PDB file of C-alpha atoms in Angstrom:
ATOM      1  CA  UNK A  74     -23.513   9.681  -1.213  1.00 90.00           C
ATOM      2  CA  UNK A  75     -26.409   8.109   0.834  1.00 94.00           C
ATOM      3  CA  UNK A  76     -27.557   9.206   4.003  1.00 95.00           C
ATOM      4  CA  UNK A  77     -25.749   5.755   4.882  1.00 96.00           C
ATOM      5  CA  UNK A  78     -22.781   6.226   3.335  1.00 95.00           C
ATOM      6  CA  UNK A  79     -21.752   9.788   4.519  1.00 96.00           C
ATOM      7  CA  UNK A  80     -23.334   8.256   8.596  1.00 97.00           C
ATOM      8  CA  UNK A  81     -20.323   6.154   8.352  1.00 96.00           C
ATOM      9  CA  UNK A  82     -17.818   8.037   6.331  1.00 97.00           C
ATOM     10  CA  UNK A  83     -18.171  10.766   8.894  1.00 97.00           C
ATOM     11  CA  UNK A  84     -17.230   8.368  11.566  1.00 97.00           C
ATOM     12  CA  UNK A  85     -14.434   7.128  10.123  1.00 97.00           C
ATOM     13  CA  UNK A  86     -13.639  10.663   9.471  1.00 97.00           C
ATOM     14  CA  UNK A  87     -13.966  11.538  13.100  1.00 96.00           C
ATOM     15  CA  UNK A  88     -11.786   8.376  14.439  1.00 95.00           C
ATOM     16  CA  UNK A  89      -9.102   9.450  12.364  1.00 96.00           C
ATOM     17  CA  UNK A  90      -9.188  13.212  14.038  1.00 96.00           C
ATOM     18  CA  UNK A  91      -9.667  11.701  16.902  1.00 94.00           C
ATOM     19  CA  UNK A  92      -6.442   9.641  16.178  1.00 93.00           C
ATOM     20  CA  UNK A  93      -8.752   6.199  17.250  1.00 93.00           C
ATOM     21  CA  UNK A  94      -8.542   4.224  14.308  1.00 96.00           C
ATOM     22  CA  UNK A  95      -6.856   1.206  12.615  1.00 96.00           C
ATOM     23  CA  UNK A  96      -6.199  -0.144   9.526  1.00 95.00           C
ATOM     24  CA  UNK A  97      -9.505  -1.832   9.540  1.00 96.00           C
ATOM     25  CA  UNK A  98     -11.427   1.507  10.012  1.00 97.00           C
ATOM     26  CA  UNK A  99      -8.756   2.454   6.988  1.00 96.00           C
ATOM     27  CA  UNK A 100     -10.347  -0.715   4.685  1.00 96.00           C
ATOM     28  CA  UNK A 101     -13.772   0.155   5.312  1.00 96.00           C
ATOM     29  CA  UNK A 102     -13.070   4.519   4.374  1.00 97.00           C
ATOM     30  CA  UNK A 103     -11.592   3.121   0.802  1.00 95.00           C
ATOM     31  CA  UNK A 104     -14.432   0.864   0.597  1.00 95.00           C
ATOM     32  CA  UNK A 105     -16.643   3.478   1.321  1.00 96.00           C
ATOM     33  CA  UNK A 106     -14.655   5.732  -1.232  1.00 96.00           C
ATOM     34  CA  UNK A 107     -13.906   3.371  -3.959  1.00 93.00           C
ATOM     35  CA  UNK A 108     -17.186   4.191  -6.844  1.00 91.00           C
ATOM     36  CA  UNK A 109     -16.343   8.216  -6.001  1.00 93.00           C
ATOM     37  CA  UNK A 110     -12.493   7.669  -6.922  1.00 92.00           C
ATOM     38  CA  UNK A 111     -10.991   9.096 -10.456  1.00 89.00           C
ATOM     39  CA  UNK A 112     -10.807   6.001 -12.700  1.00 87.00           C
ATOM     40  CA  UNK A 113      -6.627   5.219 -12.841  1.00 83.00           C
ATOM     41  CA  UNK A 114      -6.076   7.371  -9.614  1.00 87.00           C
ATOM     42  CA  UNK A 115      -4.478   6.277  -6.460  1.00 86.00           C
ATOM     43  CA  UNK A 116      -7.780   5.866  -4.620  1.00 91.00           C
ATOM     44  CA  UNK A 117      -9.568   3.740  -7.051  1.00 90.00           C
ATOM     45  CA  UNK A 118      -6.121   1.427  -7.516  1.00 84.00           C
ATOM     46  CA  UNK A 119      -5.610   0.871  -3.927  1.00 85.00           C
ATOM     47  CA  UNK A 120      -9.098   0.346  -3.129  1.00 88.00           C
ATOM     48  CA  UNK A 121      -9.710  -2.066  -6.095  1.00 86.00           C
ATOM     49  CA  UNK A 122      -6.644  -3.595  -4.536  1.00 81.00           C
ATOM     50  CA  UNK A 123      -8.168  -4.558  -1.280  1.00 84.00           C
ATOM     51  CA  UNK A 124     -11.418  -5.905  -2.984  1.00 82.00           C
ATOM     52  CA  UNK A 125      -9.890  -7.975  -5.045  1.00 75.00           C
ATOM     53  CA  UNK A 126      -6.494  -9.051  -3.148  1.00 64.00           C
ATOM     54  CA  UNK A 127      -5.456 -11.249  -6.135  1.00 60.00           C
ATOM     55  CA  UNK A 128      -4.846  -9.154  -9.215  1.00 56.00           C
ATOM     56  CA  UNK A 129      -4.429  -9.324 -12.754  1.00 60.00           C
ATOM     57  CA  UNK A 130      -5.111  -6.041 -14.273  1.00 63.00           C
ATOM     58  CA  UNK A 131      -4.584  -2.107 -12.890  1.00 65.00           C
ATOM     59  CA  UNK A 132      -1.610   0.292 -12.480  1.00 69.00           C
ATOM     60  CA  UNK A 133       0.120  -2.351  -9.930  1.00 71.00           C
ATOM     61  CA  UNK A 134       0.240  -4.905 -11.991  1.00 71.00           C
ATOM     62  CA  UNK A 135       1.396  -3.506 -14.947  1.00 75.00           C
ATOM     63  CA  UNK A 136       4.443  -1.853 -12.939  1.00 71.00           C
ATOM     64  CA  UNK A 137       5.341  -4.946 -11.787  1.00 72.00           C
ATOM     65  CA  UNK A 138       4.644  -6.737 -14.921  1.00 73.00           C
ATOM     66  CA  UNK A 139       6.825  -4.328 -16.827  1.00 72.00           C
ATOM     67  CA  UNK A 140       9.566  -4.366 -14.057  1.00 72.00           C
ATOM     68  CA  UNK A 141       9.436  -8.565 -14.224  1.00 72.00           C
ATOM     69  CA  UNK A 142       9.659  -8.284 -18.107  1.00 72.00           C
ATOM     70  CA  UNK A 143      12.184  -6.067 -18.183  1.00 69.00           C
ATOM     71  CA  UNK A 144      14.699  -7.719 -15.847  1.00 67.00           C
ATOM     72  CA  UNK A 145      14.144 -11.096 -16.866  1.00 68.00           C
ATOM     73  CA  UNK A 146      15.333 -10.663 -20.273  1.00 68.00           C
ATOM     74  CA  UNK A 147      18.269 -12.649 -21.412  1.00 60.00           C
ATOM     75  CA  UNK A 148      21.523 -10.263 -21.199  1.00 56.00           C
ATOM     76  CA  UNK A 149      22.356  -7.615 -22.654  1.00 52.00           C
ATOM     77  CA  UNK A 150      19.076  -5.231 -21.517  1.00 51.00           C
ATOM     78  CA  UNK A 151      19.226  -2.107 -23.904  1.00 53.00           C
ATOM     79  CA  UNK A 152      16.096  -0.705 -22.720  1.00 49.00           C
ATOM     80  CA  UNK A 153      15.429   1.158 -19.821  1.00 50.00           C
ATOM     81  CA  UNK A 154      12.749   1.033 -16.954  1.00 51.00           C
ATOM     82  CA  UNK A 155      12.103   3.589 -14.280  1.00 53.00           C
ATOM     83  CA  UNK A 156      11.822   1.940 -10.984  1.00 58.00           C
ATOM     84  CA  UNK A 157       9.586   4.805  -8.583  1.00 64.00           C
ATOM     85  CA  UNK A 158       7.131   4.513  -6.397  1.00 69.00           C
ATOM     86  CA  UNK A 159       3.817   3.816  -8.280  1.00 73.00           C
ATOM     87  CA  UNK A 160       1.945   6.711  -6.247  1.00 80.00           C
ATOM     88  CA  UNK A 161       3.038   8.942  -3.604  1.00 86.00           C
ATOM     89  CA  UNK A 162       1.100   9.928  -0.353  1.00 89.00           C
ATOM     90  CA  UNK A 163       0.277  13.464  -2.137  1.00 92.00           C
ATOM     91  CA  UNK A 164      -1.431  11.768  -5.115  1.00 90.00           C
ATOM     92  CA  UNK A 165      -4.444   9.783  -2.546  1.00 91.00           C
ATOM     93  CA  UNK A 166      -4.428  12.819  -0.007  1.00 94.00           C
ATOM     94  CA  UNK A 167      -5.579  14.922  -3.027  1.00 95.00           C
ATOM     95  CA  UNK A 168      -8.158  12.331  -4.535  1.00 95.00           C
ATOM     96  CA  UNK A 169      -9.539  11.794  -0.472  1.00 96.00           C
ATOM     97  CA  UNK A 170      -9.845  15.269   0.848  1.00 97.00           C
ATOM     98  CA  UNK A 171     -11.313  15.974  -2.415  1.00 96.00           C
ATOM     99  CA  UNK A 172     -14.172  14.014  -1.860  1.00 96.00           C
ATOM    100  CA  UNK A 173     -14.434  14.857   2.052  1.00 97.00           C
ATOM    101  CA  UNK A 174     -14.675  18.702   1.057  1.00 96.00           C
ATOM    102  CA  UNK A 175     -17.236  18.120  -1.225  1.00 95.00           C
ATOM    103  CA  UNK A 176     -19.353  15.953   1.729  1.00 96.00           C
ATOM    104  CA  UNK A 177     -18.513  19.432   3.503  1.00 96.00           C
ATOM    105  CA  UNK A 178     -16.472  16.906   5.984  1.00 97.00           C
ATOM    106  CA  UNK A 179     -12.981  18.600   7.420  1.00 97.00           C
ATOM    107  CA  UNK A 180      -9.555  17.097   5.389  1.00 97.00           C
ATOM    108  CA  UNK A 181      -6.907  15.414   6.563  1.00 97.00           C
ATOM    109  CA  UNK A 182      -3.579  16.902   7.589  1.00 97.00           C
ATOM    110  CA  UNK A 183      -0.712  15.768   6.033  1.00 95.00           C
ATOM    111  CA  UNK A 184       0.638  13.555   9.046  1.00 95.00           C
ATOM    112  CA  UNK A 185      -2.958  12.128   9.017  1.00 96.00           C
ATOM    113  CA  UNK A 186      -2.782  11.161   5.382  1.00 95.00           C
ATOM    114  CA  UNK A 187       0.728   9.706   5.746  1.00 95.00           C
ATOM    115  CA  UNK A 188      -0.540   7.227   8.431  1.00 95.00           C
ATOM    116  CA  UNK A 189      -3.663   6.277   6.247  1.00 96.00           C
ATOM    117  CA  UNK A 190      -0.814   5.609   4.122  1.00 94.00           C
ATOM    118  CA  UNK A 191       1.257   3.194   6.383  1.00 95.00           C
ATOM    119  CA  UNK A 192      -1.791   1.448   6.623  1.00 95.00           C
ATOM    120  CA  UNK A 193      -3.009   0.934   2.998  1.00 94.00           C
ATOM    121  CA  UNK A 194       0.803  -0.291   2.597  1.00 93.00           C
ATOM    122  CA  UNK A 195      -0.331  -2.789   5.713  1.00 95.00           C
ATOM    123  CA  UNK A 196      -3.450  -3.602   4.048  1.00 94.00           C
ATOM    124  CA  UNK A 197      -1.643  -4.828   0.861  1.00 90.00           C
ATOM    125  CA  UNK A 198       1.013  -6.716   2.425  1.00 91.00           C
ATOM    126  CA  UNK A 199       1.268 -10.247   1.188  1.00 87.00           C
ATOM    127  CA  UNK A 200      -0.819  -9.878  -1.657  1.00 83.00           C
ATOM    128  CA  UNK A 201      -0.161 -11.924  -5.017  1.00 80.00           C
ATOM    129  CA  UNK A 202       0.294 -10.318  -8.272  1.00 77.00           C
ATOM    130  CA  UNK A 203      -0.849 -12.630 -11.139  1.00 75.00           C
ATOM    131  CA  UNK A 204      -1.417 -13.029 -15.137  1.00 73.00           C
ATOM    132  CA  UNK A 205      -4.568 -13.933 -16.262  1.00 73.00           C
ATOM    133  CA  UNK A 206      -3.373 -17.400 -17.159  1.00 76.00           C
ATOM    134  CA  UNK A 207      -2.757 -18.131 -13.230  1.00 73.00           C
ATOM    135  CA  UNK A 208       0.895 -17.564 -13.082  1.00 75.00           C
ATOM    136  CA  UNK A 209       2.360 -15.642 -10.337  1.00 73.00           C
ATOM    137  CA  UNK A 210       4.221 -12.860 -11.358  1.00 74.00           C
ATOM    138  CA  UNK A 211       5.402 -11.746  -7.700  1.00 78.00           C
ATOM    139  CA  UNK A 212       3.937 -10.611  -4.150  1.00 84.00           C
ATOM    140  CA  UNK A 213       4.090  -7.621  -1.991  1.00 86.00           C
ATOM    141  CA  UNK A 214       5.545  -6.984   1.389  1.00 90.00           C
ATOM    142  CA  UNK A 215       6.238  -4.564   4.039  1.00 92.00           C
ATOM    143  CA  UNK A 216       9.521  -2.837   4.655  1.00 91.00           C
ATOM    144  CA  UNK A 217      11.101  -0.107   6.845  1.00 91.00           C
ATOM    145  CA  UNK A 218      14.069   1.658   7.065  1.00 90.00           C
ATOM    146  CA  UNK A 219      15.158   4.790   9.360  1.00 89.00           C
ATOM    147  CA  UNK A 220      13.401   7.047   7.322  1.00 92.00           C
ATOM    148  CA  UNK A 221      10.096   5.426   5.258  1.00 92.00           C
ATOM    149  CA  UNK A 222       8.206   2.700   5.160  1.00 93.00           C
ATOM    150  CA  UNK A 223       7.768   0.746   2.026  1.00 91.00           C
ATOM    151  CA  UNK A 224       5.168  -1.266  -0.205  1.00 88.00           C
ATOM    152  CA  UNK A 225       7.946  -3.866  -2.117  1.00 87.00           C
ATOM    153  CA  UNK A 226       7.310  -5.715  -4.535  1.00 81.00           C
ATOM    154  CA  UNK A 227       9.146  -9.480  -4.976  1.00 82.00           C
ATOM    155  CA  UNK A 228       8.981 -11.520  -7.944  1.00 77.00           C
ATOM    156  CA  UNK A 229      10.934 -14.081  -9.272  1.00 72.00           C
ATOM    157  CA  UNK A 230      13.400 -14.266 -12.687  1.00 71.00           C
ATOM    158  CA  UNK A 231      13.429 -17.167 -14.220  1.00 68.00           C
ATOM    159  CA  UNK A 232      16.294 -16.213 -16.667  1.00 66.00           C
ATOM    160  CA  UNK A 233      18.481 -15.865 -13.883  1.00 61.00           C
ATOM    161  CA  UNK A 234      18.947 -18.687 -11.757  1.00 59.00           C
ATOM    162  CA  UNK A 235      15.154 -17.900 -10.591  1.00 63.00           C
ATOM    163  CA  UNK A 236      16.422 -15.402  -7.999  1.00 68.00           C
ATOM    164  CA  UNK A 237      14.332 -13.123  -6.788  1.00 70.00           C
ATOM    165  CA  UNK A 238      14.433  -9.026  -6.687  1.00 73.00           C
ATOM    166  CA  UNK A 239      12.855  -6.337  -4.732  1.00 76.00           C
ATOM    167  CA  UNK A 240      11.620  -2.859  -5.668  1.00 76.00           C
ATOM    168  CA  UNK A 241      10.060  -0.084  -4.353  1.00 81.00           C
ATOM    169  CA  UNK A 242       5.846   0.202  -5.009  1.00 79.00           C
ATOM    170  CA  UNK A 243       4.755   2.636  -2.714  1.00 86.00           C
ATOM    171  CA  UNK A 244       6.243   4.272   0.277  1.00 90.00           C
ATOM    172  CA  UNK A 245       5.337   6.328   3.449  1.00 93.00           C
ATOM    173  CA  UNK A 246       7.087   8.912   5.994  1.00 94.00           C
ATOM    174  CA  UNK A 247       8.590   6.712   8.964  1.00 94.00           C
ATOM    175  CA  UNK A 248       7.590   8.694  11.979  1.00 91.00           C
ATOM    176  CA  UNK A 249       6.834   6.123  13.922  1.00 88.00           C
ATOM    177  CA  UNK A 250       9.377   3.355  14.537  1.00 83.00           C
ATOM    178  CA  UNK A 251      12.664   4.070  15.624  1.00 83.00           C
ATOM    179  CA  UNK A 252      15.109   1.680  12.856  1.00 79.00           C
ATOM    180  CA  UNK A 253      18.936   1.489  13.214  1.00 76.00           C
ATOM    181  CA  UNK A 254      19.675   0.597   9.228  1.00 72.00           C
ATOM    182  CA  UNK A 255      21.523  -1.673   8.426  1.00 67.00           C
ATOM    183  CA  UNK A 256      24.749  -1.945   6.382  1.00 64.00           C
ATOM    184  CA  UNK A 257      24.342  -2.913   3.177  1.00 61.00           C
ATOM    185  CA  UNK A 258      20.742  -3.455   3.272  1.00 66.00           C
ATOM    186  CA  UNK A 259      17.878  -0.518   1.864  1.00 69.00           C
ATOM    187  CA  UNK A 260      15.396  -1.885   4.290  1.00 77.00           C
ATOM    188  CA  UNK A 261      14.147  -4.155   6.701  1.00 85.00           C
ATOM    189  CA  UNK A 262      11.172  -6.107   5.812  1.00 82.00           C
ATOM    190  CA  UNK A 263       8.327  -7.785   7.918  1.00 86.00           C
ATOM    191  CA  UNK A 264       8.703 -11.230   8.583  1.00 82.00           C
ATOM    192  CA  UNK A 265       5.526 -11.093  10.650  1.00 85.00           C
ATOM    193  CA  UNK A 266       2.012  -9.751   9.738  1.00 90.00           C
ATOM    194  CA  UNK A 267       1.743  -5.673  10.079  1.00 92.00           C
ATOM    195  CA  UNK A 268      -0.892  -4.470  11.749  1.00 91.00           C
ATOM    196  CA  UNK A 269      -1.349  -0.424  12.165  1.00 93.00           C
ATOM    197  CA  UNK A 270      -3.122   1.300  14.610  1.00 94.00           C
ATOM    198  CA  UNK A 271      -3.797   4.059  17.140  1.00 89.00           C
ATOM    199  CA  UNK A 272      -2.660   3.055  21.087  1.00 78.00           C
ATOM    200  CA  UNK A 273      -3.469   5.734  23.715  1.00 78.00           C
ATOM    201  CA  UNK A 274      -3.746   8.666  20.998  1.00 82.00           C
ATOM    202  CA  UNK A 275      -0.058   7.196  19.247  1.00 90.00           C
ATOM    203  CA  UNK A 276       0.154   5.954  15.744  1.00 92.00           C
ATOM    204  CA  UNK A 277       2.272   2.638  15.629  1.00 91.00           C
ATOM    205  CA  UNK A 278       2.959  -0.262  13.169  1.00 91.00           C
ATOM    206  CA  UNK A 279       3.991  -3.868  14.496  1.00 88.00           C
ATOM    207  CA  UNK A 280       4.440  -6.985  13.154  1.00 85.00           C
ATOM    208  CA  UNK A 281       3.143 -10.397  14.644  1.00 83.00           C
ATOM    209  CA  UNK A 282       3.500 -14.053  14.297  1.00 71.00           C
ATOM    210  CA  UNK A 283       0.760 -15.768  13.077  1.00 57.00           C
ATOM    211  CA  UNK A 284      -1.153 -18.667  14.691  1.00 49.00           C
ATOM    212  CA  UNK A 285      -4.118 -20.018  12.716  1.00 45.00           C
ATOM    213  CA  UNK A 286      -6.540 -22.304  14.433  1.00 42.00           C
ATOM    214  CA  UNK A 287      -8.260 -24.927  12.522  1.00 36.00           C
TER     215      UNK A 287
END
């Protein structure tokens, strides 16, 4: 890295110990991160992710190209498909720290790394999944349940009614909202926009209703 570069990783580094940081600060470390990531790793995926919001190529988009092709096959399906999270917390705390140990900058703890998590899965939210000839193939949104909170993807199957489905992209520890689940229902998702954060040293995600002025 440049003398630049490593000036404001270590900041960002030191927000996060400091637990003052938000998503935001969270955008600018995978920025900062993103042409020192393992080509096809977790870090490189999510942070050519939040470059380039709309997306018609990487490991994303051909799990939920797969999943879409898969389930929107006329009856009877014969095949089989493994619906998982795409990558865990594990897989981008390894790739990060990594890199911080090798700028001789101090890792982050697991509970640190699952709330960069929370807010990479904030950072994606409403982000459109598409083929290269412009149609949309589905969107993500965030979910929560008693225990985790979840990246889902939706997309649409046209063989069926053109109903729409949910699955599971990426998911985090929920230690920080207090969810009664409900029956019948995996999760709750966001109707609002999610916005993580820091508040007075606690880590917190919220949703809010949008008001655009124009």
């Amino acid at each position: 890295m440049d003398s630049k570069e490593l000036w404001q990783l270590s900041r960002i580094v030191n927000q996060v110990h400091l637990s003052d940081f938000s998503e935001d600060d969270v955008f600018i470390l995978l920025m900062l991160l993103r042409r020192y990531a393992k080509v096809g790793g977790a870090l490189r995926e999510f942070a050519d992710f939040l470059a380039h919001r709309e997306k018609d190529r990487g490991l994303i988009f051909d799990y939920m190209t797969e999943v879409k092709n898969a389930l929107d096959r006329p009856p009877p399906f014969d095949g089989k498909i493994e619906i998982r999270p795409i990558f865990t917390v594990d897989d981008i705390a390894t790739e990060i720290n990594s890199i911080l140990g090798h700028e001789q900058l101090v890792p982050f703890s697991a509970l640190q790394m699952n709330h960069l998590m929370i807010c990479i899965i904030s950072l994606l939210q409403c982000t459109e999944i598409w083929k290269k000839d412009g149609t949309s193939i589905g969107q993500l949104h965030v979910a929560i349940s008693s225990k985790e909170i979840f990246l889902i993807g939706k997309i649409r199957l046209v063989n069926f009614g053109s109903i729409y489905v949910t699955f599971v992209a990426l998911t985090a520890k929920n230690d920080v909202l207090d969810i009664v689940d409900q029956d019948g229902q995996a999760w709750i998702q966001f109707n609002g926009v999610s916005w993580a954060k820091t508040k007075n040293n606690v880590f917190a995600i919220n949703q809010y209703q949008t008001t655009f002025l124009g």
